[in-house]
Short mmCIF file of C-alpha atoms in Angstrom, two decimals:
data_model
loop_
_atom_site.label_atom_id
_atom_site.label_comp_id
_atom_site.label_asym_id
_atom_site.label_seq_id
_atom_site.Cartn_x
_atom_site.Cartn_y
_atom_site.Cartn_z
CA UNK A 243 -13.93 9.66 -46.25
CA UNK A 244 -12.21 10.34 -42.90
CA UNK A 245 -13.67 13.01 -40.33
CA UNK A 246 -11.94 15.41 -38.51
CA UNK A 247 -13.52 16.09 -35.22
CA UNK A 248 -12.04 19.80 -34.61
CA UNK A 249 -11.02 20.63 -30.66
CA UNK A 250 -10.04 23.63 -29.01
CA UNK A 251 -6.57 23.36 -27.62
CA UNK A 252 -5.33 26.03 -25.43
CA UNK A 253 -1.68 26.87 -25.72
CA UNK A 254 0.70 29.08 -23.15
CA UNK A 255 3.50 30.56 -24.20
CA UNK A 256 5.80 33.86 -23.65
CA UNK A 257 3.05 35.81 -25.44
CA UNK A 258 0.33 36.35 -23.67
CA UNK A 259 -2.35 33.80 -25.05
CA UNK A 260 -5.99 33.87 -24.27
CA UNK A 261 -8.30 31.00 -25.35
CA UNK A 262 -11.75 33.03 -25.00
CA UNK A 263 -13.59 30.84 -22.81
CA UNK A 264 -14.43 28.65 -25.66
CA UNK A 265 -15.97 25.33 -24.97
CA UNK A 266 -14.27 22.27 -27.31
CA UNK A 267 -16.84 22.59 -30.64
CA UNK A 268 -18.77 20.06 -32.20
CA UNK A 269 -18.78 21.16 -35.28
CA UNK A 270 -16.80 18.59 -37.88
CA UNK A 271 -14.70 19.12 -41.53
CA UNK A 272 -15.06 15.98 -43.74
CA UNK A 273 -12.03 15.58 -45.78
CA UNK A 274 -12.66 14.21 -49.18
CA UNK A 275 -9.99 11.74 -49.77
CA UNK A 276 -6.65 10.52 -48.08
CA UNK A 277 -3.96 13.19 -48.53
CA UNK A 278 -6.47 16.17 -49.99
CA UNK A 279 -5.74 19.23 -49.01
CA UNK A 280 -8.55 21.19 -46.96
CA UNK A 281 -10.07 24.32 -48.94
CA UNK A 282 -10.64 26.71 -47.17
CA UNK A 283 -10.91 30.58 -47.75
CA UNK A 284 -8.90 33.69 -45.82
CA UNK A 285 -10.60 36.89 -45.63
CA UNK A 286 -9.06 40.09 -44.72
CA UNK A 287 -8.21 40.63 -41.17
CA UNK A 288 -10.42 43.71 -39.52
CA UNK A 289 -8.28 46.61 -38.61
CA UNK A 290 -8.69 48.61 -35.70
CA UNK A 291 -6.93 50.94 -33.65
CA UNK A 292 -4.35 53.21 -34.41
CA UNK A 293 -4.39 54.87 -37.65
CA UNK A 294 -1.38 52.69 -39.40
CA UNK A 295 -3.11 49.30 -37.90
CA UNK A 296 -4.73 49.25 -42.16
CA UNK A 297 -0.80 48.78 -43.28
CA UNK A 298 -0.03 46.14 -40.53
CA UNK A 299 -3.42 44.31 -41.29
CA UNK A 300 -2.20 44.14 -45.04
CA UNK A 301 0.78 42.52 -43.95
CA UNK A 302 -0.57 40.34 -41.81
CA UNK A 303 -2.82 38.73 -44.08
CA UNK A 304 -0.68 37.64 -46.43
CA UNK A 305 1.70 36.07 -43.66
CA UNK A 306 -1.26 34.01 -42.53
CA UNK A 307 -2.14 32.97 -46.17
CA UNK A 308 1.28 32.34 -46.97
CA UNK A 309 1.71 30.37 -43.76
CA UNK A 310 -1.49 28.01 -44.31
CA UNK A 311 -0.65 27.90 -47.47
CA UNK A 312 2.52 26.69 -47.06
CA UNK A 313 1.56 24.01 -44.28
CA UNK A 314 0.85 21.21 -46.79
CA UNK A 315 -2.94 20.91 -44.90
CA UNK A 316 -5.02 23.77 -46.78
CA UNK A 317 -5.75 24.80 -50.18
CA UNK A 318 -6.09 28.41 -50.02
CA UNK A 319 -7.66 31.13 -51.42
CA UNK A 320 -7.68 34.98 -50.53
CA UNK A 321 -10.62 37.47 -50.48
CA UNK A 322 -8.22 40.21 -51.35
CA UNK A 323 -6.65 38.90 -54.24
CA UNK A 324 -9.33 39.19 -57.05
CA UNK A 325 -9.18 34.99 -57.49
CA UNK A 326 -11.35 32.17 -56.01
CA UNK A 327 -13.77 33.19 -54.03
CA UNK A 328 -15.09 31.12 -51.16
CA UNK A 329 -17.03 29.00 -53.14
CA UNK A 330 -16.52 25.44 -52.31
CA UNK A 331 -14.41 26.45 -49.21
CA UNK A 332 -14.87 24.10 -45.85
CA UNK A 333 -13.62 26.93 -43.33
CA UNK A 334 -13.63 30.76 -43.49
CA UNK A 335 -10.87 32.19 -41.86
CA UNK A 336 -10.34 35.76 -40.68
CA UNK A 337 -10.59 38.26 -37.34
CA UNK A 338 -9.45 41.28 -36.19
CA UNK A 339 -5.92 43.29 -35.69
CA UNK A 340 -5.54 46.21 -33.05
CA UNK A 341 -3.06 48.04 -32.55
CA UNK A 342 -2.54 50.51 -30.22
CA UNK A 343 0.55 52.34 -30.22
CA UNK A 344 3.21 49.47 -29.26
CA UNK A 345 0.62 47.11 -28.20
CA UNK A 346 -1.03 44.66 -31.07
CA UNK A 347 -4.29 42.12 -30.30
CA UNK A 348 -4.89 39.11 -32.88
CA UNK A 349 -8.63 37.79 -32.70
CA UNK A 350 -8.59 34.91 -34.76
CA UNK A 351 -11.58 33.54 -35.73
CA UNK A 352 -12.13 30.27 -37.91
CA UNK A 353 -15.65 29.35 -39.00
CA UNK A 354 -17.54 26.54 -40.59
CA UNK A 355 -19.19 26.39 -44.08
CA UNK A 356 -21.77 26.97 -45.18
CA UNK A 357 -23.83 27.62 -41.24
CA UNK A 358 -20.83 30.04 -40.22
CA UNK A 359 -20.38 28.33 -36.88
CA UNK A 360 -17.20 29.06 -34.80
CA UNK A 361 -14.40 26.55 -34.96
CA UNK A 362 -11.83 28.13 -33.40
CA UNK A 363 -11.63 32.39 -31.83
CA UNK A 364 -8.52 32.32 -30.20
CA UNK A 365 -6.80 35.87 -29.16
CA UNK A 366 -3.11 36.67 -29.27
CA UNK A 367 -1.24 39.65 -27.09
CA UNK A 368 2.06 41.17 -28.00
CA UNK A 369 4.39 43.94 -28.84
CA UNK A 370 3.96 44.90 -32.29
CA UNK A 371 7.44 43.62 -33.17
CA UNK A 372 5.57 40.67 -32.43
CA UNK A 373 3.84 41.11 -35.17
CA UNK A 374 4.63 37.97 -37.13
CA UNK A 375 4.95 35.60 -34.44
CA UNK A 376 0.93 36.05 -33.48
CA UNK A 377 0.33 35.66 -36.78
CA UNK A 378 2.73 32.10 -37.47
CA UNK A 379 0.96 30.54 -33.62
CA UNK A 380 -2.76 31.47 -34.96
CA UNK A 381 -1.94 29.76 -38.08
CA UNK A 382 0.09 26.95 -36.23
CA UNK A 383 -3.19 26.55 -34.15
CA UNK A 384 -5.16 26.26 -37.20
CA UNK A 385 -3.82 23.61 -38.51
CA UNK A 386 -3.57 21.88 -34.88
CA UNK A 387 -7.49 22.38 -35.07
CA UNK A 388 -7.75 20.44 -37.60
CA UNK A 389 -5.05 17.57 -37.71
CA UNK A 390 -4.29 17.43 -34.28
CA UNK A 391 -0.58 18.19 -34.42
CA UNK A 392 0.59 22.30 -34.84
CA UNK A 393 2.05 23.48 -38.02
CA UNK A 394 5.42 24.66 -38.87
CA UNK A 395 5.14 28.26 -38.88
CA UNK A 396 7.49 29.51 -36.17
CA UNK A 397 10.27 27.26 -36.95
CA UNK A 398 13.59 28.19 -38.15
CA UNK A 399 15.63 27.31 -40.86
CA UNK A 400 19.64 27.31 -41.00
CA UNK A 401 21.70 27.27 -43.89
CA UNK A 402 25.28 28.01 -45.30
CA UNK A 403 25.91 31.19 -47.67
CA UNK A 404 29.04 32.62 -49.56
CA UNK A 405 29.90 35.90 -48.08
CA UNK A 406 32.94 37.12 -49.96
CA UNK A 407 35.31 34.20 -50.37
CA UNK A 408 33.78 32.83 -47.11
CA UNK A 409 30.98 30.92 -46.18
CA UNK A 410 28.76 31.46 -43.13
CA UNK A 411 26.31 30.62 -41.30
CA UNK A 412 22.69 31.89 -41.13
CA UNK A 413 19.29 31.72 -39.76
CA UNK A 414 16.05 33.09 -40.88
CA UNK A 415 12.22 31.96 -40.47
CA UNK A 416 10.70 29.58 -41.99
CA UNK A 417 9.49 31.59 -45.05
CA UNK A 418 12.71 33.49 -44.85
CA UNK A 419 12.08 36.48 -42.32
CA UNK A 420 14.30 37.52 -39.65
CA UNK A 421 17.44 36.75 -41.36
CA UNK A 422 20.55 37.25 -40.00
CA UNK A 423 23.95 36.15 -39.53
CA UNK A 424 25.10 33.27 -36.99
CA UNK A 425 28.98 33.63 -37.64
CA UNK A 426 31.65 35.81 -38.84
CA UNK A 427 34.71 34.27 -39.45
CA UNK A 428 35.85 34.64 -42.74
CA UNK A 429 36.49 31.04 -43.53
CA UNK A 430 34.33 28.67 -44.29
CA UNK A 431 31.08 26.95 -42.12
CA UNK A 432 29.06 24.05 -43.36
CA UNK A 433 26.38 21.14 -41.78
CA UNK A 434 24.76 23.43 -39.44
CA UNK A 435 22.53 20.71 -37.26
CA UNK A 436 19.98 21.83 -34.50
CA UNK A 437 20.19 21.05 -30.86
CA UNK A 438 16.60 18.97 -29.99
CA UNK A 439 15.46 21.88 -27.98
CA UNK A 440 16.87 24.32 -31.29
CA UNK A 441 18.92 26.61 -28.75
CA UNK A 442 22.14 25.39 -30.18
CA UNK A 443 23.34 24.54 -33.49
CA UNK A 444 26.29 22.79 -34.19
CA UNK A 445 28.23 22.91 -37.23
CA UNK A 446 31.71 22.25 -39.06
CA UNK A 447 34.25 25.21 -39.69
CA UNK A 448 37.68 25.60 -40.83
CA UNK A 449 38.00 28.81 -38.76
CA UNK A 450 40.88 29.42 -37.42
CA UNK A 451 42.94 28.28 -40.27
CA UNK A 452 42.95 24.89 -39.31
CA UNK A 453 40.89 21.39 -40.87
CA UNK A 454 37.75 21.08 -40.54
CA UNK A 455 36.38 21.14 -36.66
CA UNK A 456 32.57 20.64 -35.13
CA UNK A 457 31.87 23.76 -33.04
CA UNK A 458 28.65 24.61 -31.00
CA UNK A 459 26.95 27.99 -30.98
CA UNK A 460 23.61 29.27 -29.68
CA UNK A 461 20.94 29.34 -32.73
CA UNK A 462 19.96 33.10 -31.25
CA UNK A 463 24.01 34.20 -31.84
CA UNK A 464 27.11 34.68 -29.76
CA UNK A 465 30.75 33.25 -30.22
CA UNK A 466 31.28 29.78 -30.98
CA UNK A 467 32.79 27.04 -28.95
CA UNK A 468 35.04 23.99 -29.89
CA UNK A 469 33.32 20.62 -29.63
CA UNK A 470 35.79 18.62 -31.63
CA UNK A 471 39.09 19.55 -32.65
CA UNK A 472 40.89 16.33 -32.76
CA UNK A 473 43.61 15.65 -35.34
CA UNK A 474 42.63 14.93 -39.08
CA UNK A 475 38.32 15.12 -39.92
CA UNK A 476 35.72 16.38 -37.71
CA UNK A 477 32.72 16.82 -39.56
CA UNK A 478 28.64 15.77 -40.34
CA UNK A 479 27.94 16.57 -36.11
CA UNK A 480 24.51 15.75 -35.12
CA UNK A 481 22.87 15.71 -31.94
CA UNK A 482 21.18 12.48 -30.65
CA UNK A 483 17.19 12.97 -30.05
CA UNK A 484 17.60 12.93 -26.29
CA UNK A 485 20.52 15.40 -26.90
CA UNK A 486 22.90 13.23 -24.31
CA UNK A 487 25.33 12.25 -27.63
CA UNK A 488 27.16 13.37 -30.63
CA UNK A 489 27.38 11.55 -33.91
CA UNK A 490 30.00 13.08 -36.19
CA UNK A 491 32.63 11.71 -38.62
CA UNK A 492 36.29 11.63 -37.09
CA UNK A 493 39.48 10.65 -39.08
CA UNK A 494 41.67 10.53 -36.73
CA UNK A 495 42.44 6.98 -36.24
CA UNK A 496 43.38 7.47 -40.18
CA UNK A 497 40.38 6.64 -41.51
CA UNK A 498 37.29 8.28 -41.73
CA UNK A 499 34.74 6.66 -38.89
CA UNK A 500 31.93 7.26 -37.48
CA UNK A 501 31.47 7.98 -33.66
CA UNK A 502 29.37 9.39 -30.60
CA UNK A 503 30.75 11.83 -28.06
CA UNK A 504 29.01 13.16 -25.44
CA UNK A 505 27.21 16.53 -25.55
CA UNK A 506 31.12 18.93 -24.47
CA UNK A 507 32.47 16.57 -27.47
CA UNK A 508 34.40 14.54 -25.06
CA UNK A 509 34.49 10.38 -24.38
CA UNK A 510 34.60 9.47 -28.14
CA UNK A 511 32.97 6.02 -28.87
CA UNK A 512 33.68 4.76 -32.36
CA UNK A 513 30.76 2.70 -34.23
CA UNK A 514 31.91 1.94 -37.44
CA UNK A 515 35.32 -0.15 -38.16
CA UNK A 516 36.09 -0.42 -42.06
CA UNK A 517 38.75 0.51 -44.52
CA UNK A 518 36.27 1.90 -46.66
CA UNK A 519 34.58 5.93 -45.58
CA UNK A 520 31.80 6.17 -43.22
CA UNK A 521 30.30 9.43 -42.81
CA UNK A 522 26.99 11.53 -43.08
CA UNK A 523 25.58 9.66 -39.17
CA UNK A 524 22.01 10.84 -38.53
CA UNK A 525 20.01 9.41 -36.01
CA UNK A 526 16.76 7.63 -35.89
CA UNK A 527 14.02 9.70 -33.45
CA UNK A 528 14.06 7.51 -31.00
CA UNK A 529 18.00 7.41 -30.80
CA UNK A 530 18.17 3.19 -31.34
CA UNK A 531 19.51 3.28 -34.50
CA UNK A 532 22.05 5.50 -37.29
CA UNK A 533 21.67 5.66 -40.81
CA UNK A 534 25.08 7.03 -42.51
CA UNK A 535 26.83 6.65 -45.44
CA UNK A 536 29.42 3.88 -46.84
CA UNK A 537 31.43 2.96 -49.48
CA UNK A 538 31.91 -0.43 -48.47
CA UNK A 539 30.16 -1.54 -51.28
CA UNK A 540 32.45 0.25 -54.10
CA UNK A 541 30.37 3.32 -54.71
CA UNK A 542 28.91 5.51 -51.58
CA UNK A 543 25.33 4.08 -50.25
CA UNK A 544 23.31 4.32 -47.58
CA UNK A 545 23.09 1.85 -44.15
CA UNK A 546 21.69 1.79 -41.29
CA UNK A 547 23.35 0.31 -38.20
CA UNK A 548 22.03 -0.27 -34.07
CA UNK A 549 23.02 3.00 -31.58
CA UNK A 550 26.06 0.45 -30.96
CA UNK A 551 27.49 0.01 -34.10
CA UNK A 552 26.55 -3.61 -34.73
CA UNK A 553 23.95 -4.93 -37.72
CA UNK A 554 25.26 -3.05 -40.23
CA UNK A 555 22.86 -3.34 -43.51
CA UNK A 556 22.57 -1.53 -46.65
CA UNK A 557 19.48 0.63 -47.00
CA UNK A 558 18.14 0.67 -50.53
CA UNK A 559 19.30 -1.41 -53.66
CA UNK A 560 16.89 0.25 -55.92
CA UNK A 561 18.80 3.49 -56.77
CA UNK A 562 23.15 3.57 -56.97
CA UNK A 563 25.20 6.23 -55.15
CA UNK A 564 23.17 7.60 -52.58
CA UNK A 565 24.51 9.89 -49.44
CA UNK A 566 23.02 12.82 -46.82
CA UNK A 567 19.90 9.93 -45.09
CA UNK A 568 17.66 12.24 -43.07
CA UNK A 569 15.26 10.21 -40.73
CA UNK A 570 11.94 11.52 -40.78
CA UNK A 571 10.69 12.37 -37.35
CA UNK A 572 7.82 10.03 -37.22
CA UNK A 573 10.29 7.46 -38.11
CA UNK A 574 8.45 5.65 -40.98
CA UNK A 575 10.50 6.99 -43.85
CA UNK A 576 14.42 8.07 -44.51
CA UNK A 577 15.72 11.21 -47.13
CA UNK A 578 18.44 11.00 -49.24
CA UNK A 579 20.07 11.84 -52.15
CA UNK A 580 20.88 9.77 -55.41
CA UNK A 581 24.05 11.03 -58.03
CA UNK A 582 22.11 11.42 -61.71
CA UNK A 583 23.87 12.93 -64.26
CA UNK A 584 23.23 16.91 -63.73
CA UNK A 585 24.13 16.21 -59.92
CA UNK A 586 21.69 14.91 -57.31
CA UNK A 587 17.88 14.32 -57.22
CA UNK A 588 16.37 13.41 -53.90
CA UNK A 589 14.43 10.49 -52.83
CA UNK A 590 12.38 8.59 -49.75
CA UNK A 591 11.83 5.25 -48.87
CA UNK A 592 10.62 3.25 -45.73
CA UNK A 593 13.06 3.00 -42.73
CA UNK A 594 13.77 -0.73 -44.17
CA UNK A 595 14.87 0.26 -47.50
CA UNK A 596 11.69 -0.31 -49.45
CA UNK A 597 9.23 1.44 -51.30
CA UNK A 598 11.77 4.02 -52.58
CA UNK A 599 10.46 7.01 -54.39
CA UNK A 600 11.75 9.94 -56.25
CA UNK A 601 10.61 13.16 -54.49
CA UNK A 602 12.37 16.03 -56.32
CA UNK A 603 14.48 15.96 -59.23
CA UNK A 604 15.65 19.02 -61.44
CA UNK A 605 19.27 20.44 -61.33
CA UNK A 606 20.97 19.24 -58.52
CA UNK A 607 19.73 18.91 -55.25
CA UNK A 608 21.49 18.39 -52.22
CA UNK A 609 20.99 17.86 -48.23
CA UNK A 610 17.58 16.99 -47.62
CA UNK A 611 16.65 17.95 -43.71
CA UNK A 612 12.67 16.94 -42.63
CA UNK A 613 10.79 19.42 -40.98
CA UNK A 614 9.37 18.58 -37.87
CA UNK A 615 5.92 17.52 -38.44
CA UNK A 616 7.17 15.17 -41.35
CA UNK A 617 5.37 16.78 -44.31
CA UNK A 618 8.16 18.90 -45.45
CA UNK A 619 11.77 18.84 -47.00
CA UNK A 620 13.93 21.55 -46.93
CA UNK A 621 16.70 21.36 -49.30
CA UNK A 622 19.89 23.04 -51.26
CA UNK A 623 19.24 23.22 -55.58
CA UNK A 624 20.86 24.97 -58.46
CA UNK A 625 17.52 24.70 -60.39
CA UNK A 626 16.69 28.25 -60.88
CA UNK A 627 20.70 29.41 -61.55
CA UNK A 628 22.17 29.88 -58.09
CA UNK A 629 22.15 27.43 -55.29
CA UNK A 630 19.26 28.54 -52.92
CA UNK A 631 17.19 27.14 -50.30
CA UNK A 632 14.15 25.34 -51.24
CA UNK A 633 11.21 24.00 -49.60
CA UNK A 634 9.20 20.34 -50.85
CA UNK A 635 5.59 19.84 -49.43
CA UNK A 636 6.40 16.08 -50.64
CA UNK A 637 2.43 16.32 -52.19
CA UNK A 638 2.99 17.07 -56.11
CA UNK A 639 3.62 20.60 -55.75
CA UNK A 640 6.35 22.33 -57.12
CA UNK A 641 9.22 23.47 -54.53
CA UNK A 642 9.36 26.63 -53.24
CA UNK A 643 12.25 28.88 -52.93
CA UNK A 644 12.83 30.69 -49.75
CA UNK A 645 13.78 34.11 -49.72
CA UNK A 646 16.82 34.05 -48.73
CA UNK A 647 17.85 37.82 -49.88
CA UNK A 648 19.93 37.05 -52.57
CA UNK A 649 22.32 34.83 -51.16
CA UNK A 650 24.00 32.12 -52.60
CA UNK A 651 22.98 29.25 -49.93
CA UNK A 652 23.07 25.27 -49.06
CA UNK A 653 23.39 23.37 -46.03
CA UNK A 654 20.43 24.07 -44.75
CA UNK A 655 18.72 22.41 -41.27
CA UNK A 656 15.31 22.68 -39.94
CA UNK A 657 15.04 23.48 -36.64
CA UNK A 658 12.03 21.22 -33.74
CA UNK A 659 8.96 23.72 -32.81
CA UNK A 660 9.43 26.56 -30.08
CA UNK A 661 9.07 24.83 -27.09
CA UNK A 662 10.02 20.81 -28.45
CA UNK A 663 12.67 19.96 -26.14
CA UNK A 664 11.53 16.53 -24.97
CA UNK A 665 13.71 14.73 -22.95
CA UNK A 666 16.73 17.13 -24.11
CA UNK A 667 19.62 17.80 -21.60
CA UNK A 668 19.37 21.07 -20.12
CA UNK A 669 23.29 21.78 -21.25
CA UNK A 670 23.91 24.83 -18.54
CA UNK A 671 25.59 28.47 -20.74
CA UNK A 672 29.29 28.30 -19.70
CA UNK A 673 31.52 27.60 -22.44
CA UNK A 674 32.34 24.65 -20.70
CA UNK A 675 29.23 23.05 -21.30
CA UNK A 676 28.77 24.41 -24.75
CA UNK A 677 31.92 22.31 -25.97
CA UNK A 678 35.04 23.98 -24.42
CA UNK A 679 37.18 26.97 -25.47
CA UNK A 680 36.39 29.40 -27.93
#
């Protein structure tokens, strides 16, 4: 039995954000079993206000179910929804919503069970076309509360989708809100990979008419800018975790290689020197080493090599023809996928090859990307008909499909937490810095 002491952690952000005087509580969950999801029990948010707050109260309760829900931390049931009750629940969750006319107030209140005790009132303040964001950082502070590290909710995910004959690229919220369109090129845009801070998102393109290129453009939109352009292959970009490099695959000593460049695409450094392909470079988090993909061996698998190219070594022996490694961002395990018969299933294993484990299988599934608390895959699959974007929680549950409305979509990326920027380069806006011409 572990026990969760729960803190109050005050958070500042562009919202207004007001921790109500709260002292840390002593109150404490006990967590029944390794890996168990928490129970706990969301009841209807209070609406007050303006006449219409009811309808944006509705709404706003099922985005906060939906989001702990979907946080891989709680087991949750609703008040509203005629199911469980709150029987056996270990929290209550609930509060109040005001609006007044473009003005919104979240009290969020989380409360022990069965003495009702306050864990966490917190109090968000925003625009009502804020509406969702207060919601995802009071649910992103619950599960803080009670595993010490924030929750997902206000990430982003990017992904590839057929428009016409094209493909383009997109971003939307985590559970598929706020979509909209990145590029408009009419060609064809795959690999979208996220900047460390997520500001910028760079991605391979045949715009242009020409083979495919790595180009850099801001995740919140505006024109893209060349990063590589250099004769034959430039493709699989990726920033390093400090953002200061580039790994990508480049052809253009005739073979396909992989190298770093720095952050405008320029000084290429190559790391791998084979006849056979190397391609698919991802980075470890703390930048010291690269897993990619080779088929030195015959048939394409996995490696992992230093940040300089040297100790090559195959990954995993346990499954055959495996590409797309993902490095988790705690570092302890790697993604990747594994050819079967109706196309790809996807598995994990330790950042030394062992211990590998099938994760999601069922029609083909492609380009695992790890969100960044580590509890999550996002993913492309066929399984339901038409490739879409799906979500893992890596914990038995089925995946999820993300709204993405209706389009046909893979590639996708998750992008850090609001805010996550680390030791990132602050690359300054001129198209200069963002890679060179247009």
């Amino acid at each position: 039995m572990k026990r969760i002491v729960v803190l109050v952690v005050a958070a500042l952000s562009s919202i207004t954000l007001v921790a109500r005087g709260q002292a840390p509580s002593d109150v404490r969950i006990d967590i029944k079993g390794a890996g168990t999801r928490i129970r706990i029990h969301c009841e209807s948010l209070e609406a007050l206000g303006d006449r219409n707050a009811h309808s944006w109260s509705l709404q706003a309760d099922e985005v906060l179910a939906n989001d702990l829900d979907g946080s891989a931390v709680f087991d949750v049931s609703r008040s509203w929804s005629g199911g469980r009750d709150a029987t056996g629940a270990q929290a209550i969750v609930g509060g109040k919503l005001t609006v007044r006319g473009d003005d919104l107030k979240l009290e969020g209140l989380v409360k022990d069970v069965p003495a009702g005790r306050p864990i966490l009132a917190r109090e968000y303040r925003g625009k009502l076309n804020d509406w969702r964001d207060l919601v995802h950082r009071f649910s992103d502070d619950i599960v803080l509360q009670f595993t010490g590290e924030p929750g997902v909710a206000r990430t982003k995910i990017a992904f590839a989708a057929r428009n016409g004959r094209a493909k383009e690229l997109y971003v939307m919220d985590v559970d598929g809100a706020n979509r909209r369109q990145l590029t408009q090129d009419g060609s064809i845009a795959l690999s979208p990979s996220f900047s460390p801070d997520g500001s910028l998102l760079l991605f391979t393109s045949y715009r242009g008419g020409s083979g495919p290129r790595v180009f850099v453009a801001r995740a919140a939109g505006g024109r893209p800018f060349l990063v590589s352009g250099r004769p034959g292959l430039n493709t699989s970009a990726s920033y390093s975790p400090d953002g200061r490099e580039i790994a990508c695959t480049l052809s253009m000593d005739g073979n396909s290689e992989v190298y770093l460049l720095d952050p405008k695409g320029g000084n290429p450094r190559r790391l791998t020197n084979q006849r056979a392909i190397d391609t698919a470079p991802a980075f470890s988090p703390t930048g010291r080493e690269i897993a990619f993909t080779s088929d030195r061996a015959g048939s394409p698998q996995v490696y992992v090599m230093d940040h300089e190219g040297g100790n090559a070594r195959r990954l995993t022996f346990e499954v055959d023809y495996t590409d797309s490694p993902s490095w988790s961002p705690k570092g302890d395990r790697i993604a990747f996928v594994s050819r079967t018969s109706r196309g790809f299933d996807i598995y994990t294993c330790r950042a030394d090859g062992s211990d590998a484990r099938l994760v999601v299988s069922g029609g083909s599934n492609e380009n695992p990307h790890w969100s960044p608390d580590g509890r999550h895959l996002v993913f492309s699959s066929d399984r339901d008909g038409a490739p879409g974007i799906y979500i893992s929680d890596l914990d038995g549950r089925a995946p999820r499909r993300v709204d993405t409305g209706g389009l046909s979509a893979t590639s996708p990326a998750w992008s850090p937490r609001p805010g996550e920027s680390g030791s990132f380069l602050n690359l300054n806006t001129t198209p200069s810095a963002l890679g060179g011409r247009p």
